PDB file of C-alpha atoms in Angstrom:
ATOM      1  CA  GLY F  21      -6.865  -2.185  30.726  1.00  0.00           C
ATOM      2  CA  SER F  22      -5.304  -2.545  27.323  1.00  0.00           C
ATOM      3  CA  PRO F  23      -2.777   0.113  26.306  1.00  0.00           C
ATOM      4  CA  ARG F  24      -4.981   0.584  23.232  1.00  0.00           C
ATOM      5  CA  ASN F  25      -8.236   0.893  25.209  1.00  0.00           C
ATOM      6  CA  GLY F  26      -9.758  -2.026  23.327  1.00  0.00           C
ATOM      7  CA  LEU F  27      -8.919  -0.648  19.870  1.00  0.00           C
ATOM      8  CA  ASP F  28      -7.095  -2.696  17.262  1.00  0.00           C
ATOM      9  CA  GLY F  29      -3.597  -1.524  16.358  1.00  0.00           C
ATOM     10  CA  ARG F  30      -4.627   0.248  13.156  1.00  0.00           C
ATOM     11  CA  GLU F  31      -7.454   2.160  14.821  1.00  0.00           C
ATOM     12  CA  ALA F  32      -5.368   3.037  17.884  1.00  0.00           C
ATOM     13  CA  THR F  33      -2.516   4.490  15.818  1.00  0.00           C
ATOM     14  CA  MET F  34      -4.675   6.234  13.195  1.00  0.00           C
ATOM     15  CA  PRO F  35      -4.412   9.696  14.832  1.00  0.00           C
ATOM     16  CA  LEU F  36      -0.606   9.504  14.712  1.00  0.00           C
ATOM     17  CA  ARG F  37      -0.530   8.388  11.074  1.00  0.00           C
ATOM     18  CA  ILE F  38      -2.956  11.162  10.105  1.00  0.00           C
ATOM     19  CA  ALA F  39      -0.791  13.737  11.907  1.00  0.00           C
ATOM     20  CA  GLU F  40       2.298  12.434  10.088  1.00  0.00           C
ATOM     21  CA  ALA F  41       0.523  12.653   6.713  1.00  0.00           C
ATOM     22  CA  GLN F  42      -0.602  16.210   7.510  1.00  0.00           C
ATOM     23  CA  ALA F  43       2.999  17.126   8.365  1.00  0.00           C
ATOM     24  CA  VAL F  44       4.312  15.661   5.090  1.00  0.00           C
ATOM     25  CA  ARG F  45       1.681  17.535   3.088  1.00  0.00           C
ATOM     26  CA  ARG F  46       2.493  20.768   4.930  1.00  0.00           C
ATOM     27  CA  ILE F  47       6.233  20.355   4.205  1.00  0.00           C
ATOM     28  CA  ILE F  48       5.497  19.991   0.472  1.00  0.00           C
ATOM     29  CA  GLU F  49       3.061  22.928   0.456  1.00  0.00           C
ATOM     30  CA  GLU F  50       5.594  25.133   2.243  1.00  0.00           C
ATOM     31  CA  ARG F  51       8.372  24.085  -0.144  1.00  0.00           C
ATOM     32  CA  PHE F  52       6.423  24.688  -3.370  1.00  0.00           C
ATOM     33  CA  GLY F  53       3.640  27.038  -2.256  1.00  0.00           C
ATOM     34  CA  LYS F  54       0.207  25.786  -1.275  1.00  0.00           C
ATOM     35  CA  ASP F  55      -1.439  26.847  -4.549  1.00  0.00           C
ATOM     36  CA  HIS F  56       1.289  25.393  -6.798  1.00  0.00           C
ATOM     37  CA  ALA F  57       2.549  22.278  -4.984  1.00  0.00           C
ATOM     38  CA  ALA F  58       0.343  19.803  -6.851  1.00  0.00           C
ATOM     39  CA  ASP F  59       1.729  21.001 -10.201  1.00  0.00           C
ATOM     40  CA  LYS F  60       5.404  20.539  -9.246  1.00  0.00           C
ATOM     41  CA  ARG F  61       7.513  17.364  -9.614  1.00  0.00           C
ATOM     42  CA  TRP F  62       7.694  15.417  -6.358  1.00  0.00           C
ATOM     43  CA  ALA F  63       6.916  11.971  -5.017  1.00  0.00           C
ATOM     44  CA  ILE F  64       6.190  10.487  -1.612  1.00  0.00           C
ATOM     45  CA  CYS F  65       7.451   6.902  -1.461  1.00  0.00           C
ATOM     46  CA  GLY F  66       7.658   4.204   1.147  1.00  0.00           C
ATOM     47  CA  ASP F  67       5.896   2.200   3.830  1.00  0.00           C
ATOM     48  CA  MET F  68       2.954   4.244   5.147  1.00  0.00           C
ATOM     49  CA  ASN F  69       1.699   1.426   7.408  1.00  0.00           C
ATOM     50  CA  ASP F  70      -1.870   2.188   6.351  1.00  0.00           C
ATOM     51  CA  TYR F  71      -4.264   1.122   3.614  1.00  0.00           C
ATOM     52  CA  ARG F  72      -7.425   2.337   1.896  1.00  0.00           C
ATOM     53  CA  GLN F  73      -8.447  -1.146   0.798  1.00  0.00           C
ATOM     54  CA  ARG F  74      -7.733  -4.670   1.835  1.00  0.00           C
ATOM     55  CA  VAL F  75      -8.361  -7.989   0.172  1.00  0.00           C
ATOM     56  CA  LYS F  76      -9.945 -10.329   2.707  1.00  0.00           C
ATOM     57  CA  ILE F  77      -8.965 -13.984   2.286  1.00  0.00           C
ATOM     58  CA  GLU F  78     -11.369 -16.774   3.227  1.00  0.00           C
ATOM     59  CA  GLY F  79     -11.318 -20.503   2.628  1.00  0.00           C
ATOM     60  CA  ASP F  80      -8.449 -22.965   2.515  1.00  0.00           C
ATOM     61  CA  SER F  81      -6.174 -24.822   0.129  1.00  0.00           C
ATOM     62  CA  VAL F  82      -8.529 -27.827   0.011  1.00  0.00           C
ATOM     63  CA  ASP F  83     -11.834 -26.074  -0.770  1.00  0.00           C
ATOM     64  CA  GLY F  84     -10.230 -23.060  -2.436  1.00  0.00           C
ATOM     65  CA  TYR F  85      -9.617 -19.478  -1.412  1.00  0.00           C
ATOM     66  CA  ARG F  86     -12.033 -16.598  -1.859  1.00  0.00           C
ATOM     67  CA  PHE F  87     -10.873 -12.992  -2.083  1.00  0.00           C
ATOM     68  CA  GLN F  88     -13.025  -9.953  -1.315  1.00  0.00           C
ATOM     69  CA  VAL F  89     -11.979  -6.308  -1.768  1.00  0.00           C
ATOM     70  CA  ILE F  90     -13.032  -4.192   1.221  1.00  0.00           C
ATOM     71  CA  ASP F  91     -12.836  -0.387   1.168  1.00  0.00           C
ATOM     72  CA  GLU F  92     -11.804   1.241   4.439  1.00  0.00           C
ATOM     73  CA  SER F  93     -13.634   4.334   5.671  1.00  0.00           C
ATOM     74  CA  GLN F  94     -10.527   6.022   7.049  1.00  0.00           C
ATOM     75  CA  SER F  95      -6.872   6.130   6.019  1.00  0.00           C
ATOM     76  CA  CYS F  96      -4.010   8.579   6.437  1.00  0.00           C
ATOM     77  CA  ILE F  97      -3.474   8.271   2.664  1.00  0.00           C
ATOM     78  CA  ASN F  98      -6.681  10.270   2.162  1.00  0.00           C
ATOM     79  CA  VAL F  99      -4.960  13.293   3.762  1.00  0.00           C
ATOM     80  CA  LEU F 100      -2.356  13.209   0.996  1.00  0.00           C
ATOM     81  CA  THR F 101      -4.645  12.500  -1.969  1.00  0.00           C
ATOM     82  CA  ALA F 102      -7.442  14.896  -0.927  1.00  0.00           C
ATOM     83  CA  GLY F 103      -8.279  17.545  -3.492  1.00  0.00           C
ATOM     84  CA  GLY F 104      -6.095  15.902  -6.140  1.00  0.00           C
ATOM     85  CA  PHE F 105      -2.910  16.880  -4.266  1.00  0.00           C
ATOM     86  CA  CYS F 106      -1.257  13.641  -5.383  1.00  0.00           C
ATOM     87  CA  GLU F 107      -2.116  10.308  -6.946  1.00  0.00           C
ATOM     88  CA  ASN F 108      -1.529   6.838  -5.554  1.00  0.00           C
ATOM     89  CA  VAL F 109      -0.249   5.364  -8.821  1.00  0.00           C
ATOM     90  CA  VAL F 110      -0.533   1.817  -7.463  1.00  0.00           C
ATOM     91  CA  GLU F 111      -4.285   2.362  -7.906  1.00  0.00           C
ATOM     92  CA  ARG F 112      -3.626   2.177 -11.655  1.00  0.00           C
ATOM     93  CA  ARG F 113      -3.342  -1.580 -11.106  1.00  0.00           C
ATOM     94  CA  PRO F 114      -6.457  -3.792 -10.801  1.00  0.00           C
ATOM     95  CA  GLU F 115      -7.974  -3.721  -7.285  1.00  0.00           C
ATOM     96  CA  MET F 116      -7.065  -7.324  -6.533  1.00  0.00           C
ATOM     97  CA  ASP F 117      -3.446  -6.692  -7.598  1.00  0.00           C
ATOM     98  CA  ARG F 118      -2.433  -3.660  -5.496  1.00  0.00           C
ATOM     99  CA  TRP F 119      -1.219  -5.462  -2.403  1.00  0.00           C
ATOM    100  CA  SER F 120       2.304  -5.184  -1.025  1.00  0.00           C
ATOM    101  CA  PHE F 121       1.774  -6.912   2.332  1.00  0.00           C
ATOM    102  CA  TYR F 122       0.238 -10.191   3.540  1.00  0.00           C
ATOM    103  CA  HIS F 123      -1.273 -10.058   7.038  1.00  0.00           C
ATOM    104  CA  THR F 124      -2.335 -13.145   8.966  1.00  0.00           C
ATOM    105  CA  ARG F 125      -3.250 -14.110  12.495  1.00  0.00           C
ATOM    106  CA  GLY F 126      -4.393 -17.573  11.516  1.00  0.00           C
ATOM    107  CA  PRO F 127      -7.253 -18.642   9.235  1.00  0.00           C
ATOM    108  CA  GLU F 128      -9.764 -16.304  10.898  1.00  0.00           C
ATOM    109  CA  GLU F 129      -7.809 -13.132  10.074  1.00  0.00           C
ATOM    110  CA  ARG F 130      -6.024 -12.947   6.730  1.00  0.00           C
ATOM    111  CA  HIS F 131      -5.785 -10.163   4.207  1.00  0.00           C
ATOM    112  CA  LEU F 132      -3.620  -8.577   1.540  1.00  0.00           C
ATOM    113  CA  CYS F 133      -3.215  -4.801   1.537  1.00  0.00           C
ATOM    114  CA  GLN F 134      -1.168  -1.964   0.127  1.00  0.00           C
ATOM    115  CA  LEU F 135       1.162  -0.527   2.782  1.00  0.00           C
ATOM    116  CA  ASP F 136       3.891   0.575   0.369  1.00  0.00           C
ATOM    117  CA  TYR F 137       3.258   3.600  -1.816  1.00  0.00           C
ATOM    118  CA  ILE F 138       4.411   5.758  -4.668  1.00  0.00           C
ATOM    119  CA  LEU F 139       2.375   8.952  -4.447  1.00  0.00           C
ATOM    120  CA  LEU F 140       3.061  11.348  -7.324  1.00  0.00           C
ATOM    121  CA  SER F 141       2.213  15.031  -7.466  1.00  0.00           C
ATOM    122  CA  LYS F 142      -0.688  15.765  -9.773  1.00  0.00           C
ATOM    123  CA  GLY F 143       1.729  17.281 -12.306  1.00  0.00           C
ATOM    124  CA  LEU F 144       4.186  14.375 -12.255  1.00  0.00           C
ATOM    125  CA  ALA F 145       1.338  11.848 -12.434  1.00  0.00           C
ATOM    126  CA  ALA F 146      -0.120  13.633 -15.482  1.00  0.00           C
ATOM    127  CA  LYS F 147       3.291  13.644 -17.221  1.00  0.00           C
ATOM    128  CA  ASN F 148       3.488   9.880 -16.582  1.00  0.00           C
ATOM    129  CA  ALA F 149      -0.157   9.049 -17.213  1.00  0.00           C
ATOM    130  CA  THR F 150       0.558   5.618 -18.702  1.00  0.00           C
ATOM    131  CA  ALA F 151       3.205   4.516 -16.184  1.00  0.00           C
ATOM    132  CA  VAL F 152       2.023   1.624 -14.024  1.00  0.00           C
ATOM    133  CA  PRO F 153       4.139   0.480 -11.077  1.00  0.00           C
ATOM    134  CA  ASP F 154       5.376  -3.053 -10.591  1.00  0.00           C
ATOM    135  CA  ILE F 155       5.107  -4.805  -7.231  1.00  0.00           C
ATOM    136  CA  VAL F 156       7.967  -7.250  -6.641  1.00  0.00           C
ATOM    137  CA  ARG F 157       6.507 -10.200  -4.737  1.00  0.00           C
ATOM    138  CA  ASN F 158       9.247 -12.787  -5.368  1.00  0.00           C
ATOM    139  CA  GLY F 159      10.619 -12.364  -1.839  1.00  0.00           C
ATOM    140  CA  GLN F 160       7.386 -13.367  -0.136  1.00  0.00           C
ATOM    141  CA  PRO F 161       7.479 -16.498   2.022  1.00  0.00           C
ATOM    142  CA  TRP F 162       5.641 -19.592   0.804  1.00  0.00           C
ATOM    143  CA  ARG F 163       2.836 -19.102   3.367  1.00  0.00           C
ATOM    144  CA  THR F 164       1.647 -15.986   1.496  1.00  0.00           C
ATOM    145  CA  ILE F 165      -1.675 -16.695  -0.226  1.00  0.00           C
ATOM    146  CA  PHE F 166      -1.754 -15.246  -3.740  1.00  0.00           C
ATOM    147  CA  PRO F 167      -4.940 -14.579  -5.712  1.00  0.00           C
ATOM    148  CA  ALA F 168      -5.233 -16.742  -8.831  1.00  0.00           C
ATOM    149  CA  GLY F 169      -2.908 -15.645 -11.606  1.00  0.00           C
ATOM    150  CA  GLN F 170      -0.599 -13.654  -9.318  1.00  0.00           C
ATOM    151  CA  GLU F 171       1.699 -16.464  -8.183  1.00  0.00           C
ATOM    152  CA  VAL F 172       5.384 -15.709  -8.732  1.00  0.00           C
ATOM    153  CA  GLU F 173       8.615 -17.650  -8.755  1.00  0.00           C
ATOM    154  CA  ARG F 174      10.093 -17.150  -5.284  1.00  0.00           C
ATOM    155  CA  PHE F 175      13.644 -16.000  -4.754  1.00  0.00           C
ATOM    156  CA  PRO F 176      16.029 -18.871  -3.950  1.00  0.00           C
ATOM    157  CA  ARG F 177      15.984 -20.006  -0.323  1.00  0.00           C
ATOM    158  CA  ALA F 178      12.651 -18.316   0.505  1.00  0.00           C
ATOM    159  CA  GLY F 179      11.123 -20.341   3.330  1.00  0.00           C
ATOM    160  CA  TRP F 180       7.618 -21.113   4.534  1.00  0.00           C
ATOM    161  CA  ASP F 181       7.794 -18.130   6.904  1.00  0.00           C
ATOM    162  CA  ARG F 182      11.512 -17.369   7.111  1.00  0.00           C
ATOM    163  CA  PRO F 183      13.802 -16.593   5.486  1.00  0.00           C
ATOM    164  CA  LYS F 184      12.058 -14.037   3.321  1.00  0.00           C
ATOM    165  CA  ALA F 185      13.276 -10.928   1.535  1.00  0.00           C
ATOM    166  CA  SER F 186      10.897  -8.765   3.590  1.00  0.00           C
ATOM    167  CA  ASP F 187       7.350  -8.831   4.880  1.00  0.00           C
ATOM    168  CA  HIS F 188       6.717  -5.980   2.404  1.00  0.00           C
ATOM    169  CA  CYS F 189       6.921  -6.064  -1.391  1.00  0.00           C
ATOM    170  CA  PRO F 190       8.892  -3.287  -3.116  1.00  0.00           C
ATOM    171  CA  VAL F 191       6.881  -1.012  -5.402  1.00  0.00           C
ATOM    172  CA  VAL F 192       8.790   0.338  -8.417  1.00  0.00           C
ATOM    173  CA  ILE F 193       7.983   2.610 -11.354  1.00  0.00           C
ATOM    174  CA  ALA F 194       9.875   4.186 -14.254  1.00  0.00           C
ATOM    175  CA  LEU F 195       9.122   7.913 -14.578  1.00  0.00           C
ATOM    176  CA  ASP F 196       9.847  10.613 -17.130  1.00  0.00           C
ATOM    177  CA  MET F 197      11.241  13.457 -15.006  1.00  0.00           C
ATOM    178  CA  ALA F 198      12.029  15.846 -17.887  1.00  0.00           C
TER     179      ALA F 198
END
C-alpha cells in the first residue's frame, strides 16, 4: 500500500507537525516560565508547512477565476495560538490576502495558503497592535494565480514556472522592541 496509508501529505504528516509545535511551545514556556511566557518579547518565524485557511481557486483565465476561503479543522498553528499564547499577525490582513504559497496539481487542485508565519507573543503583539506584515510576492512565477487587486510587478527574469525567487513569499514586519 501507500506509504501514507491513503492519506494526503498534509493529513499524513499532521502528527509530526503538531509534535514539533508542542516542542516549540514547551521550549518557550521553559525559557520564560509557563505562566509568564505570553507576556514576554519573542517571535516564532518561518515556514511551518501548515495552514489554518486556504483560498480555493476555481475557473480559468477565459471565464474568470473564483476564490473561496476555506477554514481547516486542524492545524499545528492552533497548538501555538491556543489560549492566546501568541498571535499570527498575518491574520491582521484581509482573509483573501494572507497567502504566502501557491499550490497546484493542475486545474482540479489549486489553492493559495499561508505557510510562512510571524507569530508574536501576546505581549509583543499588544505592543505592536497596529503593525501589519507585508507579504513579498514579486518573486512568484507567472503561473501563480492572484486574486483581483493583488497582482504585483514580478522581479526581473521571473519565468512561467522557473526561475522564481522561491515557491514561498517572504513575510516581513517592522516591530517596536523597546
